[in-house]
mmCIF file of C-alpha atoms in Angstrom:
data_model
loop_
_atom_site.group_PDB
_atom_site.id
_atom_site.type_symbol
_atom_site.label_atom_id
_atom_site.label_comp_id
_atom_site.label_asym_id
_atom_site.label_seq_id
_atom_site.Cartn_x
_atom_site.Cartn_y
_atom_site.Cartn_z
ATOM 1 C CA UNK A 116 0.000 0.000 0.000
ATOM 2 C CA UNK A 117 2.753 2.239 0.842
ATOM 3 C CA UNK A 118 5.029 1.370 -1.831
ATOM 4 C CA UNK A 119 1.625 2.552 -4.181
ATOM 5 C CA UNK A 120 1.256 5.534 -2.529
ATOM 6 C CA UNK A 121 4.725 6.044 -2.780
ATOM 7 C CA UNK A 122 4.809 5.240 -6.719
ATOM 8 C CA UNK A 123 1.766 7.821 -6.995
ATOM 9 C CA UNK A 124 3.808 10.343 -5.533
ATOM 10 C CA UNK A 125 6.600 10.027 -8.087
ATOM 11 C CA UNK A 126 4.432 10.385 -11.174
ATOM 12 C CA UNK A 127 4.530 13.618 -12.509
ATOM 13 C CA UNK A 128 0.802 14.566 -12.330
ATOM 14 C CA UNK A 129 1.239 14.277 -8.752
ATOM 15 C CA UNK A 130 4.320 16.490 -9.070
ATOM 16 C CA UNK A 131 2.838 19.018 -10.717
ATOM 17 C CA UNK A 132 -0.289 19.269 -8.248
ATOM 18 C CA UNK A 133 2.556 19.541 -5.354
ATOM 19 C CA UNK A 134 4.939 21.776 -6.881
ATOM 20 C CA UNK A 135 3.993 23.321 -10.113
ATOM 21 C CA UNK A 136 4.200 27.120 -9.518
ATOM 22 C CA UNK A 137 0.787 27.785 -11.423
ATOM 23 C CA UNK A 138 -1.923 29.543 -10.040
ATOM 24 C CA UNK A 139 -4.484 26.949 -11.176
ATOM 25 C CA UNK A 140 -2.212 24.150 -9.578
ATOM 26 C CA UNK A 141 -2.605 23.327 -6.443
ATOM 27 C CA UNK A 142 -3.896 26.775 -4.881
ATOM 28 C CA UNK A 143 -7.339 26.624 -7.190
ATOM 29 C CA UNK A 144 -7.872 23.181 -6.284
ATOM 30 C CA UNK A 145 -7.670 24.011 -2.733
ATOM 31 C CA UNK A 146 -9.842 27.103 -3.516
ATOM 32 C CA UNK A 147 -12.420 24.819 -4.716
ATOM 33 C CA UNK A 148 -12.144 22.535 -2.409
ATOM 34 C CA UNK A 149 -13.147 25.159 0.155
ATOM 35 C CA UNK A 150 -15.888 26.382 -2.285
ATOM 36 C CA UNK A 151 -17.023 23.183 -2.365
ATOM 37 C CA UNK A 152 -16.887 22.870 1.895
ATOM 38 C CA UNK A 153 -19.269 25.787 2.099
ATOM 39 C CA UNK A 154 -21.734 24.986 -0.564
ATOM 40 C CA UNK A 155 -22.043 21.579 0.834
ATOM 41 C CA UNK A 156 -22.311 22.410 4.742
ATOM 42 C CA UNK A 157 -23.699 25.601 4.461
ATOM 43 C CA UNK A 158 -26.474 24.099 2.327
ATOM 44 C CA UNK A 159 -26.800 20.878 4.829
ATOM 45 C CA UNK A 160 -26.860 23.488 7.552
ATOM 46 C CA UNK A 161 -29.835 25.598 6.306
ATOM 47 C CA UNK A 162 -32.149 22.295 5.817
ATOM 48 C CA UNK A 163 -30.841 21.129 9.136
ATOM 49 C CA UNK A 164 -31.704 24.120 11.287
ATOM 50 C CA UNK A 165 -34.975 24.537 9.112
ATOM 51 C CA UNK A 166 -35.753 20.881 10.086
ATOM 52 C CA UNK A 167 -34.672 21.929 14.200
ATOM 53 C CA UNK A 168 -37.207 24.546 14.234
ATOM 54 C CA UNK A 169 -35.533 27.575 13.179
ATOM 55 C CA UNK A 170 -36.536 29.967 9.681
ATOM 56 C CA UNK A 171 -39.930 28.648 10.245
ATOM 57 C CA UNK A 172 -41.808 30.700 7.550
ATOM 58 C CA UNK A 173 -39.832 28.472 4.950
ATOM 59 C CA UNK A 174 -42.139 25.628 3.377
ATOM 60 C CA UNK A 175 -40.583 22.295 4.398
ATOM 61 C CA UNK A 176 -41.904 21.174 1.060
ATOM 62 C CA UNK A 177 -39.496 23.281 -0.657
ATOM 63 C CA UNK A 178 -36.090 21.441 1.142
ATOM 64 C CA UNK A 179 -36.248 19.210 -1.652
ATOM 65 C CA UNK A 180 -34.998 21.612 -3.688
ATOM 66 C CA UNK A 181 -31.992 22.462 -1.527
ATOM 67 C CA UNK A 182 -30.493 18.595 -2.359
ATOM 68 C CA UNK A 183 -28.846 19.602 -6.025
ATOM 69 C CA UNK A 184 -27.112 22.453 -4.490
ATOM 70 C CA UNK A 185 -25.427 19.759 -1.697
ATOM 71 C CA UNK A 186 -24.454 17.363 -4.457
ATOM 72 C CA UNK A 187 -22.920 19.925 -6.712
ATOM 73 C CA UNK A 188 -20.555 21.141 -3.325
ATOM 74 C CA UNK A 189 -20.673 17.155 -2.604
ATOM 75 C CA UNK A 190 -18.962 15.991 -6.290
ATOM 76 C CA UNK A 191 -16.806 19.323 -6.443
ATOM 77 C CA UNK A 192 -15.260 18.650 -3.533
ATOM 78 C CA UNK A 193 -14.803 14.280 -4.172
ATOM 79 C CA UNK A 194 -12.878 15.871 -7.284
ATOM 80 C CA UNK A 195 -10.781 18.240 -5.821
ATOM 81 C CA UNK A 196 -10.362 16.062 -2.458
ATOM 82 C CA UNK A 197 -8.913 13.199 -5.236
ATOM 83 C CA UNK A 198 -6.587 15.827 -7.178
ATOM 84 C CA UNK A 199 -5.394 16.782 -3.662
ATOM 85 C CA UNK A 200 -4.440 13.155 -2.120
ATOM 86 C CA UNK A 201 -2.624 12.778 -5.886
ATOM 87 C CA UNK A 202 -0.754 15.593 -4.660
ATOM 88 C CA UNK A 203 -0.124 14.318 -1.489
ATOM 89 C CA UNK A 204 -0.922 10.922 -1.418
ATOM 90 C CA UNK A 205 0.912 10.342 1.997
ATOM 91 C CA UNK A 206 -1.891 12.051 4.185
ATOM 92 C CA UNK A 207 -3.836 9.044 3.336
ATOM 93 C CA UNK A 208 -1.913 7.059 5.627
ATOM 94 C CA UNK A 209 -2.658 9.696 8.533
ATOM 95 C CA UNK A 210 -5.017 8.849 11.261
ATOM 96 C CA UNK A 211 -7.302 12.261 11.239
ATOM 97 C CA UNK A 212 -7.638 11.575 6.912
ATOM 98 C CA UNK A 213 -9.403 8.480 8.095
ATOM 99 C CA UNK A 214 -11.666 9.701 10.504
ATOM 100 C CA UNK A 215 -12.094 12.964 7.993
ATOM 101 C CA UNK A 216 -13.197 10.063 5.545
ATOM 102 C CA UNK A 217 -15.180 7.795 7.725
ATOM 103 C CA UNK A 218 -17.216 11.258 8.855
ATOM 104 C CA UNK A 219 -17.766 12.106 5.537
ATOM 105 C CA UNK A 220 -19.665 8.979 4.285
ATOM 106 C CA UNK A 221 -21.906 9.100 7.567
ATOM 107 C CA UNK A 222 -22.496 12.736 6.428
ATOM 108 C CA UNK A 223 -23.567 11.751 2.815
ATOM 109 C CA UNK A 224 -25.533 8.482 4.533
ATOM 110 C CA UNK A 225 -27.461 11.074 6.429
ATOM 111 C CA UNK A 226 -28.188 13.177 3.524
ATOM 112 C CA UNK A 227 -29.156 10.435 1.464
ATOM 113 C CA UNK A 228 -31.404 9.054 4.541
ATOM 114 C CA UNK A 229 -32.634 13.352 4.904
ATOM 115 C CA UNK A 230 -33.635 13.222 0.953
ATOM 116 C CA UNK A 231 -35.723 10.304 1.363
ATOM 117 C CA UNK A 232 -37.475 11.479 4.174
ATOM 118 C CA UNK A 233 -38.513 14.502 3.224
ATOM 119 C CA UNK A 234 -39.358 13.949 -0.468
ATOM 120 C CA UNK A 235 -41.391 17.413 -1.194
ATOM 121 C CA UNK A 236 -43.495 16.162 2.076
ATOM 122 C CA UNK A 237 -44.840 18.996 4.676
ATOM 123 C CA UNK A 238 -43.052 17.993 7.711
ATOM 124 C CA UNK A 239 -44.418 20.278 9.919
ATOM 125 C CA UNK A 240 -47.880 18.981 9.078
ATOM 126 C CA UNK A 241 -47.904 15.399 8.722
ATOM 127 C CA UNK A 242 -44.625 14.625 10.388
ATOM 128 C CA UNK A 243 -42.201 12.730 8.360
ATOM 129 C CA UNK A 244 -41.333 10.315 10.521
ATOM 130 C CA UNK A 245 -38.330 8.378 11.055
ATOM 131 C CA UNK A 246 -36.191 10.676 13.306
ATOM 132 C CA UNK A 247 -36.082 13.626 11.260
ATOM 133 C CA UNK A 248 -34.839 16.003 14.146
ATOM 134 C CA UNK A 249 -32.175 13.593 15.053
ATOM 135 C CA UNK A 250 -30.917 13.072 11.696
ATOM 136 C CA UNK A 251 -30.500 17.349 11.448
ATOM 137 C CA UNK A 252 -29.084 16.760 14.734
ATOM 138 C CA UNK A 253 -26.632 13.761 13.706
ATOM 139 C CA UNK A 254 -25.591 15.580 10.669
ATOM 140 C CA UNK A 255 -25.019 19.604 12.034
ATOM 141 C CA UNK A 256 -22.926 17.632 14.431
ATOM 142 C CA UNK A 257 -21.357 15.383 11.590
ATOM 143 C CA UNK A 258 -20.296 18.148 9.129
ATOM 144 C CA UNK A 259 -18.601 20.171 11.833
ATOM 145 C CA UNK A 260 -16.711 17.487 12.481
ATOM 146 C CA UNK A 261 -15.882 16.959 8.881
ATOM 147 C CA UNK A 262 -14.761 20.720 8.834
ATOM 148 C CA UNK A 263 -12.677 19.884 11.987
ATOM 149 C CA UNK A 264 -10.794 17.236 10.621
ATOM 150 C CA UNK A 265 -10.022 18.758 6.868
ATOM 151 C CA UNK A 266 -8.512 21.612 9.003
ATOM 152 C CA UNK A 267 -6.645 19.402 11.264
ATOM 153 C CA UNK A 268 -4.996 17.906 8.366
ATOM 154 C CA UNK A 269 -3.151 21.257 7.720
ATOM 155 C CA UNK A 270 -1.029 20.346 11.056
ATOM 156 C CA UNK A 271 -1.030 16.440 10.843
ATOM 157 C CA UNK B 164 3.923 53.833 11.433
ATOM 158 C CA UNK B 165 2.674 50.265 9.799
ATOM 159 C CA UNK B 166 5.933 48.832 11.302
ATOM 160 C CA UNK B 167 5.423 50.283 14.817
ATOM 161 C CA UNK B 168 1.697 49.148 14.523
ATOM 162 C CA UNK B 169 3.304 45.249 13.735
ATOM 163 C CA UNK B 170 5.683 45.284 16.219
ATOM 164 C CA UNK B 171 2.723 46.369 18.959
ATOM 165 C CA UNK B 172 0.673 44.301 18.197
ATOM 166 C CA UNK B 173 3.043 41.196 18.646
ATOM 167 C CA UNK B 174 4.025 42.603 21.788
ATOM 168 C CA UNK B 175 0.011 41.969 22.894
ATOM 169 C CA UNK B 176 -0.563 39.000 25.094
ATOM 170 C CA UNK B 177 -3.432 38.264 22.868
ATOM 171 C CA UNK B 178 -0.490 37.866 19.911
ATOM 172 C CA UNK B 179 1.366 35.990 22.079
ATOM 173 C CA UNK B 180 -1.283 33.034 22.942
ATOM 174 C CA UNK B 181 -2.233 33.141 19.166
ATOM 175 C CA UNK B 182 0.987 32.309 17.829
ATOM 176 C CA UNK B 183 2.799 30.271 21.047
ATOM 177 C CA UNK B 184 -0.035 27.844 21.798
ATOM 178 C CA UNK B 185 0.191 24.673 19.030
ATOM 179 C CA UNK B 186 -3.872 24.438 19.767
ATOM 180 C CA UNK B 187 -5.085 28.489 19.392
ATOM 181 C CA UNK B 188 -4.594 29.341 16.076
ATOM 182 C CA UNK B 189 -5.600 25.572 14.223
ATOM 183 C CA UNK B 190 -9.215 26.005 16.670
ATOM 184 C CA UNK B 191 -9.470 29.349 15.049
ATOM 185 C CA UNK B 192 -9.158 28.180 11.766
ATOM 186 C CA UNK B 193 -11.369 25.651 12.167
ATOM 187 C CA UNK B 194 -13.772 28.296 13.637
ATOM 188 C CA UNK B 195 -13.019 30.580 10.684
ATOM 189 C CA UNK B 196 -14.388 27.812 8.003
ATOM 190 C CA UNK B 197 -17.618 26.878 10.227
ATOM 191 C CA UNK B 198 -18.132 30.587 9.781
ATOM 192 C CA UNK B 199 -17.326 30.836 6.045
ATOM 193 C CA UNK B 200 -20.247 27.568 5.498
ATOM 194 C CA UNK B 201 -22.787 29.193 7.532
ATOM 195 C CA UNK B 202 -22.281 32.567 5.530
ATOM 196 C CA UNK B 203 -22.197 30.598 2.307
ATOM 197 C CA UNK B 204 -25.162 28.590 3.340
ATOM 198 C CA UNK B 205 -27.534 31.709 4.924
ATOM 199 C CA UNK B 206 -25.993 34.103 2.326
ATOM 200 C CA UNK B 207 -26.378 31.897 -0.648
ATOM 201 C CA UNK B 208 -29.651 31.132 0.085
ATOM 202 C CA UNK B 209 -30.611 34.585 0.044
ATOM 203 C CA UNK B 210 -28.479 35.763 -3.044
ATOM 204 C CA UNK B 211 -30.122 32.882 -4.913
ATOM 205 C CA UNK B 212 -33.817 34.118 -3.944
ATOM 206 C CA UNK B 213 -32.701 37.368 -4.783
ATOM 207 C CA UNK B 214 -31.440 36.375 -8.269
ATOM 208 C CA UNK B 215 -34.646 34.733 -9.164
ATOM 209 C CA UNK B 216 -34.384 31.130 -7.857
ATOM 210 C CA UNK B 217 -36.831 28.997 -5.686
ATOM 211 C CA UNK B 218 -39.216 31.063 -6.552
ATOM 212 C CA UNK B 219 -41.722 28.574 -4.781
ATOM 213 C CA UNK B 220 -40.513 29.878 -1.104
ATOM 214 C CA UNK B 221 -41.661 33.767 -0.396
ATOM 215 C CA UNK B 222 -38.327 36.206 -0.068
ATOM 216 C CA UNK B 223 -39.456 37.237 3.723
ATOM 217 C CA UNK B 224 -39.371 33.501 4.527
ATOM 218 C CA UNK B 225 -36.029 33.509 3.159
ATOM 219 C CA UNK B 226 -34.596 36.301 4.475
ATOM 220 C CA UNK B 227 -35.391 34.416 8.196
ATOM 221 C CA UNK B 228 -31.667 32.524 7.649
ATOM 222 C CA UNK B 229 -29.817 36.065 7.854
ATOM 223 C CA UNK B 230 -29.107 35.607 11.347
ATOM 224 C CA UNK B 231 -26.897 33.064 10.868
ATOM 225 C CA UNK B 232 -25.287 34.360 7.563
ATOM 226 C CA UNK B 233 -24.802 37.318 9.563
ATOM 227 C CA UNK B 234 -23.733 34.902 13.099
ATOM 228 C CA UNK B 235 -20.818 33.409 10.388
ATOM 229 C CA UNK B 236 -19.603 37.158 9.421
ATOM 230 C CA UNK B 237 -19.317 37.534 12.910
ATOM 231 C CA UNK B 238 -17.348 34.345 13.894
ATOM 232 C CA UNK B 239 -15.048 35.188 10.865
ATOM 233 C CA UNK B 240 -15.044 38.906 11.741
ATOM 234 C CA UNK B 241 -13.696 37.828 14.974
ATOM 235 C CA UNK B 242 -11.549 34.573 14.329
ATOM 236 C CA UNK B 243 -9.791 37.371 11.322
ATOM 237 C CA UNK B 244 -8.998 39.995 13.790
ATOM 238 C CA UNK B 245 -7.036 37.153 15.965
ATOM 239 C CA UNK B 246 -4.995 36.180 12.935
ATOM 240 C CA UNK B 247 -3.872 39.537 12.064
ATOM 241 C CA UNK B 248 -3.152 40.346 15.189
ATOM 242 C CA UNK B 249 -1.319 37.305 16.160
ATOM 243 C CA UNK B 250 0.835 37.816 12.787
ATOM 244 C CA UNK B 251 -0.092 41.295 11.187
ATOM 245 C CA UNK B 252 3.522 40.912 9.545
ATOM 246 C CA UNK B 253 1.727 38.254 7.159
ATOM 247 C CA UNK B 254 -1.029 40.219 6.004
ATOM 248 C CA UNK B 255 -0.028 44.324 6.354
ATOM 249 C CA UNK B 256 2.367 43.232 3.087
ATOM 250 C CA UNK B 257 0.182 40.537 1.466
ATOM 251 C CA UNK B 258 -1.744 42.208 -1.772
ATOM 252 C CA UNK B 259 -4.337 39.308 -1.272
ATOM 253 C CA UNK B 260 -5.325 40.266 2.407
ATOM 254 C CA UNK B 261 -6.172 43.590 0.643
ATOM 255 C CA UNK B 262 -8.372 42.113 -2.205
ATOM 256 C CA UNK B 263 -9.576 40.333 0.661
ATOM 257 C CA UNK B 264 -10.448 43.200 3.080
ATOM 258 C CA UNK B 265 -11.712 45.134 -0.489
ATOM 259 C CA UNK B 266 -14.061 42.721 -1.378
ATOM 260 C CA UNK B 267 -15.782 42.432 1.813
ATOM 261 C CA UNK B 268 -16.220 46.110 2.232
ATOM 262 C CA UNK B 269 -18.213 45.875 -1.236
ATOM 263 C CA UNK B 270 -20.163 42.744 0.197
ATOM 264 C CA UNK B 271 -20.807 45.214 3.406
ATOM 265 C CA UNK B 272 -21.778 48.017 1.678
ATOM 266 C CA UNK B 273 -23.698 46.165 -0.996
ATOM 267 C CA UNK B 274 -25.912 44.505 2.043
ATOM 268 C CA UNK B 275 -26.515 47.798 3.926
ATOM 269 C CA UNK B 276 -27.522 49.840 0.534
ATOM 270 C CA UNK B 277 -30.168 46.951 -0.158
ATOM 271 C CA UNK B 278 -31.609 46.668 3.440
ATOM 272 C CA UNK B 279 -31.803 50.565 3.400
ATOM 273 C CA UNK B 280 -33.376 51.065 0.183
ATOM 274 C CA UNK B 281 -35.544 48.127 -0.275
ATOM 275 C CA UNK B 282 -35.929 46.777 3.249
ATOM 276 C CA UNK B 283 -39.595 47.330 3.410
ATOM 277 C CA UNK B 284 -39.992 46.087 -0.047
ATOM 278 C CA UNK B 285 -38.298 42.597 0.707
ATOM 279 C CA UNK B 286 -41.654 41.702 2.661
ATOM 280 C CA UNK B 287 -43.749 42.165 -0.613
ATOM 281 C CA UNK B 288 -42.094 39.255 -2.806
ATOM 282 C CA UNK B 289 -44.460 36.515 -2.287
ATOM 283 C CA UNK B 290 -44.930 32.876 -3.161
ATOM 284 C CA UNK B 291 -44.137 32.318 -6.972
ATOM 285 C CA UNK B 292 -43.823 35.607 -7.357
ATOM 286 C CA UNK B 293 -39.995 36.878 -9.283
ATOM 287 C CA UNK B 294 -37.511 39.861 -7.971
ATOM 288 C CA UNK B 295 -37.272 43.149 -9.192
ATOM 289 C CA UNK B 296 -33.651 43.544 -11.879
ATOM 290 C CA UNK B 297 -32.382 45.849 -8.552
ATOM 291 C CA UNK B 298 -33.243 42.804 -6.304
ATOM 292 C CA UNK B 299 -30.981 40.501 -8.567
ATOM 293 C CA UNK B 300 -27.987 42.600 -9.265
ATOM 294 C CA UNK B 301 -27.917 42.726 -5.008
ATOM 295 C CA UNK B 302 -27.944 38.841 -4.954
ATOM 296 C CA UNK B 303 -25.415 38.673 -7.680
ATOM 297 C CA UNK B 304 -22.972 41.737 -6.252
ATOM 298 C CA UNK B 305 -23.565 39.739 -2.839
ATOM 299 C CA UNK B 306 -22.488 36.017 -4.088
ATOM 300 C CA UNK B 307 -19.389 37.395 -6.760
ATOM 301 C CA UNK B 308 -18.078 39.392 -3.574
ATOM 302 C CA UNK B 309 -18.137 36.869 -1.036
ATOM 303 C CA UNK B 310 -16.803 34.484 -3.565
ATOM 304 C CA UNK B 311 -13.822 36.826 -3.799
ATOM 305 C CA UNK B 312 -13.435 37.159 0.149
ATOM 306 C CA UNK B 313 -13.058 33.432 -0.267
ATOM 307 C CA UNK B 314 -10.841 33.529 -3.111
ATOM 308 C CA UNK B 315 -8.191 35.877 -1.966
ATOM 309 C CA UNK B 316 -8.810 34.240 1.592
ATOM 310 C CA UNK B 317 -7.473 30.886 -0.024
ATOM 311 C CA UNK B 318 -5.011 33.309 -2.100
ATOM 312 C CA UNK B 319 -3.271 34.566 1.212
ATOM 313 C CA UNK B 320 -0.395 31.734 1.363
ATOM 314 C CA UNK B 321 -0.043 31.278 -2.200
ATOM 315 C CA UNK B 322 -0.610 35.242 -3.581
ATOM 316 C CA UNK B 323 1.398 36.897 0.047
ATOM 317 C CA UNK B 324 3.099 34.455 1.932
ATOM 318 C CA UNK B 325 1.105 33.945 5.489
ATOM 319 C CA UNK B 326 0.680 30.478 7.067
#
């Protein structure tokens, strides 16, 4: 596994993410890849707090809607999160890029599980069902703990 | 006078804690992106609205998620001011902390002129019901400037040199 890793970060692509002195090397990827952290978790954020109780006057019916916006940050950031472990491919072996990893897929799960839930439905009215609240809960919790751990990787 | 400024400021025990303590500064970064997603989030909401989209959800209803665009702002606002002044040396020479600083002063402004010229007129824009052209050059002036508070943000390390 090393020796891979190690291989990876001898090929020149990964070179050139690392060291290339471009602007759109690696200092737009990481750009994007912070783009990509706030449309995600800022979008996650606003459903989750509407689902807690807060910014009542929005529909519930309309979350739905919010869902495209969280993929788009979602898939921006898978593809700049792979460019950067090309770069670096040695953080992989790091303790906090696993738990950033493992807290990441919960964090889509939840989303996934969120989606299905609500579905257009009026939450407030019928009650979705299912642990809504404790999903928001699970995954305001989740994605500042994502946020904690791409940071921590900095000093790792 | 900027260097006197510098070398104060380091002398603070507030710059002292921010750059001695391995923990201070990485807990205010962290801090500093929860802020930038809940400004993107509450923000982006609103510019979108603004700009025409989910037109489904009335603009008043919307504009209920400014506190916490505006409770990121102030996390940022505050987690910023620790950074320069735990190393002002970084920024008071790094052209990308002033496109920074420049950009957010437009978002500022841009915010204030809105809520003081068409506050009242926010609460109008029902259900279904689309923005005036005024109402969607705020949104868009709003999300391109924030976007380049982010941008020269990222840009600090890479445009300047600061850690």
């Amino acid at each position: 596994m090393t020796d891979l890793l190690t291989a990876l970060a001898a090929s020149s692509f990964s070179t050139w993410v690392r060291e290339s002195p471009s602007i759109w090397a690696y200092p737009t990827i990481l750009t994007l890849h912070t783009l990509g952290l706030g449309v995600l978790v800022g979008a996650s954020w606003m459903v989750d707090l509407r689902l807690l109780g807060f910014a009542s006057a929005i529909p519930t019916t309309a979350l739905s809607r919010a869902f495209p916006t969280m993929w788009a940050g979602f898939w921006l950031n898978a593809f700049t999160g792979l460019l950067l472990f090309v770069g670096d491919p040695m953080k992989a072996t790091t303790t906090v890029f696993a738990w950033k990893l493992g807290i990441i897929v919960v964090g889509v799960l939840l989303m996934i599980a969120l989606k299905r839930r609500l579905a257009g439905r009026d939450v407030d009215a019928v009650g979705a069902g299912g642990g809504v609240k404790a999903i928001a809960i699970a995954s305001l919790v989740l994605w500042v703990a994502a946020i904690a751990t791409g940071r921590w990787m900095a000093y790792a | 006078m900027t260097d006197s400024v510098v070398i104060w400021l380091k002398s603070t025990s507030v710059s002292q804690v921010m750059t001695m303590s391995p923990y201070v500064w990485p807990i205010c970064e962290m801090l500093h992106f929860i802020g930038l997603a809940l400004l993107i989030g509450g923000a982006g909401l609103i510019d979108l609205r603004l700009m025409g989209f989910f037109k489904s959800v009335p603009l008043s209803a919307v504009m209920q998620v400014r506190k916490w665009a505006a409770l990121g702002i102030v996390i940022n606002v505050i987690t910023g001011a620790l950074f320069f002044i735990g190393a002002p040396g970084q920024y008071i020479e790094n052209p990308a902390w002033y496109g920074k600083l420049a950009f957010l002063f437009v978002a500022m402004v841009n915010v204030a002129v809105f809520e003081t010229r068409q506050g009242k007129r926010i609460l109008t824009i029902a259900a279904g019901e689309d923005t005036p052209v005024g109402f969607k050059v705020a949104g868009a002036v709003s999300m391109g400037s924030w976007f380049l508070v982010l941008y020269f943000g990222r840009m600090l390390p890479f445009i300047g040199n600061a850690f």
